[in-house]
Amino acid sequence: MNAICRDRCGACCIAPSITSPIPGMPDGKPAGVACVQLDEQLRCRLFGKPERPKFCGSLQPSFEMCGGDRGEAMRALSALERMTAPG
């Protein structure tokens, strides 16, 4: 089942770590830290721009990733981060 981005969610910009450079975060970002490109409405300022990290563009909303609400999305993405973390 495919989903669309939930308004005022931002879970995918907070829960996962991003190891590639982000404008304003040259070393990427750790898991659980909001990306500096996340605006007050919890939307990505880089959406659709070439400087947006490939990792971010690879995330596609789905029920498995986003769940039924923002809390479920944060839990699912945080669990995925833990399962895929090195060491």
N, CA, C and O of each residue as an XYZ file, in Angstrom:
348
protein
N       0.842     -1.187      0.000
C       0.000      0.000      0.000
C       0.881      1.243      0.000
O       1.729      1.392      0.880
N       0.704      2.110     -0.940
C       1.455      3.351     -0.998
C       0.734      4.436     -0.215
O      -0.487      4.405     -0.062
N       1.494      5.376      0.270
C       0.937      6.506      1.027
C       1.501      7.784      0.432
O       2.407      7.750     -0.401
N       0.967      8.885      0.860
C       1.555     10.177      0.508
C       2.114     10.777      1.785
O       1.724     10.384      2.885
N       3.021     11.723      1.643
C       3.596     12.345      2.838
C       2.497     12.967      3.692
O       1.595     13.642      3.194
N       2.604     12.720      4.978
C       1.644     13.259      5.940
C       2.040     14.693      6.274
O       3.205     14.977      6.555
N       1.082     15.573      6.242
C       1.325     16.977      6.570
C       1.813     17.090      8.013
O       1.290     16.424      8.906
N       2.816     17.935      8.233
C       3.389     18.210      9.551
C       3.889     16.939     10.258
O       3.643     16.737     11.447
N       4.593     16.091      9.501
C       5.147     14.864     10.074
C       6.652     15.010     10.273
O       7.107     15.136     11.410
N       7.428     14.996      9.205
C       8.870     15.161      9.284
C       9.626     13.988      9.876
O      10.827     14.100     10.125
N       8.960     12.869     10.110
C       9.633     11.722     10.731
C      10.856     11.270      9.928
O      11.881     10.914     10.509
N      10.753     11.281      8.603
C      11.881     10.824      7.778
C      13.018     11.832      7.776
O      14.110     11.512      7.308
N      12.800     13.032      8.283
C      13.845     14.055      8.390
C      14.415     14.130      9.802
O      15.289     14.949     10.085
N      13.918     13.276     10.678
C      14.366     13.269     12.072
C      14.903     11.895     12.474
O      16.028     11.797     12.964
N      14.124     10.840     12.278
C      14.469      9.521     12.804
C      15.739      8.902     12.216
O      16.578      8.430     12.983
N      15.920      8.882     10.892
C      17.104      8.196     10.362
C      18.371      9.048     10.412
O      18.320     10.278     10.409
N      19.502      8.355     10.458
C      20.772      9.050     10.284
C      20.982      9.263      8.788
O      20.495      8.487      7.966
N      21.706     10.315      8.449
C      22.053     10.590      7.059
C      23.558     10.820      7.052
O      24.057     11.731      7.712
N      24.278      9.988      6.303
C      25.733     10.062      6.330
C      26.310     10.978      5.258
O      27.487     11.335      5.318
N      25.504     11.357      4.287
C      26.001     12.247      3.239
C      25.808     13.697      3.669
O      24.966     13.996      4.516
N      26.604     14.604      3.073
C      26.473     16.022      3.430
C      25.093     16.581      3.085
O      24.471     16.201      2.093
N      24.646     17.480      3.925
C      23.395     18.204      3.742
C      23.774     19.681      3.849
O      24.571     20.031      4.720
N      23.239     20.560      3.004
C      23.538     21.984      3.200
C      23.214     22.402      4.641
O      22.084     22.253      5.106
N      24.214     22.918      5.323
C      24.055     23.296      6.727
C      24.474     22.199      7.689
O      24.612     22.445      8.888
N      24.680     20.987      7.178
C      25.135     19.849      7.988
C      26.150     19.075      7.146
O      25.827     18.016      6.608
N      27.363     19.591      7.028
C      28.335     18.993      6.109
C      28.729     17.553      6.436
O      29.216     16.836      5.562
N      28.528     17.127      7.672
C      28.849     15.752      8.062
C      27.612     14.868      8.125
O      27.668     13.774      8.685
N      26.495     15.321      7.560
C      25.249     14.572      7.667
C      24.597     14.834      9.012
O      24.855     15.854      9.650
N      23.745     13.900      9.442
C      23.070     14.082     10.729
C      22.890     12.751     11.433
O      22.686     11.728     10.781
N      22.963     12.752     12.750
C      22.720     11.514     13.488
C      21.223     11.203     13.576
O      20.380     12.084     13.405
N      20.921      9.955     13.840
C      19.538      9.529     14.036
C      18.922     10.287     15.202
O      19.576     10.529     16.217
N      17.666     10.655     15.047
C      16.942     11.322     16.113
C      17.127     12.825     16.175
O      16.519     13.491     17.013
N      17.960     13.367     15.298
C      18.210     14.810     15.249
C      17.513     15.377     14.020
O      17.648     14.836     12.922
N      16.779     16.448     14.198
C      16.081     17.067     13.066
C      17.087     17.674     12.089
O      18.055     18.317     12.497
N      16.849     17.464     10.820
C      17.663     18.064      9.775
C      17.473     19.585      9.814
O      16.364     20.067     10.043
N      18.552     20.334      9.589
C      18.444     21.795      9.594
C      17.600     22.303      8.433
O      17.173     23.457      8.445
N      17.352     21.471      7.439
C      16.542     21.875      6.295
C      15.051     21.628      6.514
O      14.243     21.865      5.616
N      14.691     21.162      7.679
C      13.279     20.944      8.027
C      12.713     22.275      8.513
O      13.222     22.858      9.470
N      11.653     22.755      7.847
C      11.119     24.068      8.220
C      10.095     23.977      9.351
O       9.856     22.898      9.894
N       9.499     25.099      9.699
C       8.555     25.173     10.823
C       7.294     24.341     10.586
O       6.627     23.948     11.543
N       6.965     24.073      9.338
C       5.809     23.242      9.003
C       6.207     21.784      8.819
O       5.415     20.972      8.340
N       7.452     21.455      9.206
C       8.010     20.107      9.088
C       8.060     19.641      7.636
O       7.749     18.491      7.325
N       8.454     20.552      6.764
C       8.641     20.252      5.342
C      10.102     20.507      4.977
O      10.767     21.363      5.560
N      10.576     19.748      4.005
C      11.965     19.860      3.562
C      12.152     21.082      2.674
O      11.450     21.254      1.678
N      13.101     21.924      3.045
C      13.416     23.101      2.226
C      14.148     22.722      0.938
O      14.218     23.523      0.005
N      14.695     21.503      0.882
C      15.460     21.065     -0.285
C      14.652     20.193     -1.246
O      15.172     19.764     -2.276
N      13.402     19.932     -0.923
C      12.591     19.041     -1.753
C      12.601     19.527     -3.203
O      12.307     20.689     -3.483
N      12.944     18.619     -4.115
C      12.974     18.946     -5.535
C      14.216     19.674     -6.003
O      14.320     20.019     -7.180
N      15.168     19.916     -5.101
C      16.389     20.634     -5.463
C      17.549     19.649     -5.617
O      17.576     18.613     -4.953
N      18.503     19.969     -6.487
C      19.613     19.034     -6.722
C      20.502     18.807     -5.498
O      21.157     17.769     -5.407
N      20.540     19.741     -4.566
C      21.391     19.561     -3.384
C      20.766     18.661     -2.318
O      21.403     18.370     -1.306
N      19.544     18.225     -2.532
C      18.911     17.286     -1.605
C      19.663     15.960     -1.658
O      19.910     15.445     -2.749
N      20.035     15.391     -0.505
C      20.773     14.123     -0.506
C      19.996     12.998     -1.202
O      18.771     12.920     -1.112
N      20.737     12.135     -1.895
C      20.102     11.001     -2.596
C      19.321     10.126     -1.624
O      18.255      9.612     -1.963
N      19.857      9.956     -0.408
C      19.159      9.147      0.584
C      17.731      9.665      0.799
O      16.780      8.885      0.848
N      17.600     10.963      0.923
C      16.287     11.562      1.173
C      15.345     11.311      0.003
O      14.174     10.983      0.195
N      15.866     11.468     -1.208
C      15.052     11.224     -2.386
C      14.657      9.773     -2.541
O      13.663      9.464     -3.198
N      15.433      8.866     -1.935
C      15.123      7.439     -2.051
C      13.985      7.015     -1.129
O      13.382      5.964     -1.343
N      13.687      7.805     -0.121
C      12.595      7.462      0.798
C      11.255      7.726      0.112
O      10.966      8.845     -0.313
N      10.463      6.696      0.015
C       9.143      6.818     -0.594
C       8.097      6.458      0.456
O       8.191      5.402      1.082
N       7.108      7.314      0.655
C       6.108      7.024      1.682
C       5.399      5.695      1.422
O       5.022      5.383      0.293
N       5.232      4.936      2.474
C       4.487      3.679      2.417
C       3.875      3.449      3.789
O       4.325      4.023      4.780
N       2.866      2.622      3.845
C       2.242      2.347      5.140
C       3.242      1.713      6.092
O       3.230      2.001      7.289
N       4.124      0.837      5.562
C       5.124      0.176      6.407
C       6.075      1.183      7.040
O       6.506      0.992      8.177
N       6.402      2.235      6.333
C       7.324      3.239      6.844
C       6.595      4.317      7.647
O       7.109      4.778      8.666
N       5.424      4.717      7.209
C       4.741      5.878      7.786
C       3.662      5.527      8.797
O       3.301      6.360      9.628
N       3.142      4.307      8.740
C       2.094      3.910      9.671
C       0.863      4.777      9.552
O       0.627      5.399      8.516
N       0.079      4.817     10.613
C      -1.181      5.540     10.598
C      -1.099      6.971     11.090
O      -2.033      7.751     10.902
N       0.030      7.326     11.727
C       0.193      8.694     12.219
C       1.674      8.986     12.424
O       2.514      8.107     12.233
N       1.993     10.208     12.809
C       3.384     10.628     12.974
C       4.118      9.777     14.008
O       5.281      9.430     13.805
N       3.463      9.439     15.101
C       4.080      8.612     16.141
C       4.487      7.251     15.611
O       5.579      6.765     15.906
N       3.604      6.630     14.823
C       3.930      5.330     14.231
C       5.090      5.469     13.255
O       5.951      4.592     13.190
N       5.123      6.555     12.499
C       6.222      6.781     11.558
C       7.543      6.913     12.304
O       8.542      6.322     11.895
N       7.564      7.665     13.374
C       8.792      7.830     14.163
C       9.243      6.481     14.731
O      10.432      6.166     14.698
N       8.314      5.692     15.245
C       8.675      4.386     15.804
C       9.201      3.449     14.721
O      10.207      2.770     14.927
N       8.529      3.405     13.569
C       8.946      2.510     12.485
C      10.315      2.896     11.944
O      11.172      2.034     11.749
N      10.523      4.178     11.703
C      11.809      4.623     11.160
C      12.932      4.488     12.187
O      14.068      4.180     11.825
N      12.626      4.712     13.446
C      13.637      4.532     14.494
C      14.023      3.062     14.619
O      15.198      2.744     14.804
N      13.047      2.165     14.521
C      13.331      0.728     14.572
C      14.176      0.312     13.372
O      15.123     -0.460     13.524
N      13.851      0.807     12.196
C      14.624      0.504     11.006
C      16.060      1.013     11.148
O      17.008      0.333     10.757
N      16.209      2.205     11.707
C      17.550      2.756     11.948
C      18.349      1.841     12.864
O      19.517      1.564     12.592
N      17.740      1.370     13.942
C      18.438      0.483     14.868
C      18.820     -0.835     14.190
O      19.922     -1.340     14.404
N      17.928     -1.393     13.379
C      18.191     -2.668     12.702
C      19.301     -2.573     11.664
O      19.982     -3.562     11.389
N      19.486     -1.401     11.095
C      20.477     -1.251     10.016
C      21.743     -0.544     10.464
O      22.647     -0.337      9.655
N      21.830     -0.172     11.723
C      23.029      0.528     12.227
C      24.209     -0.426     12.260
O      24.064     -1.576     12.675
N      25.381      0.037     11.827
C      26.567     -0.819     11.909
C      26.936     -1.136     13.348
O      26.734     -0.329     14.256
N      27.483     -2.331     13.534
C      27.998     -2.753     14.847
C      26.959     -2.816     15.863
O      27.239     -3.154     17.013
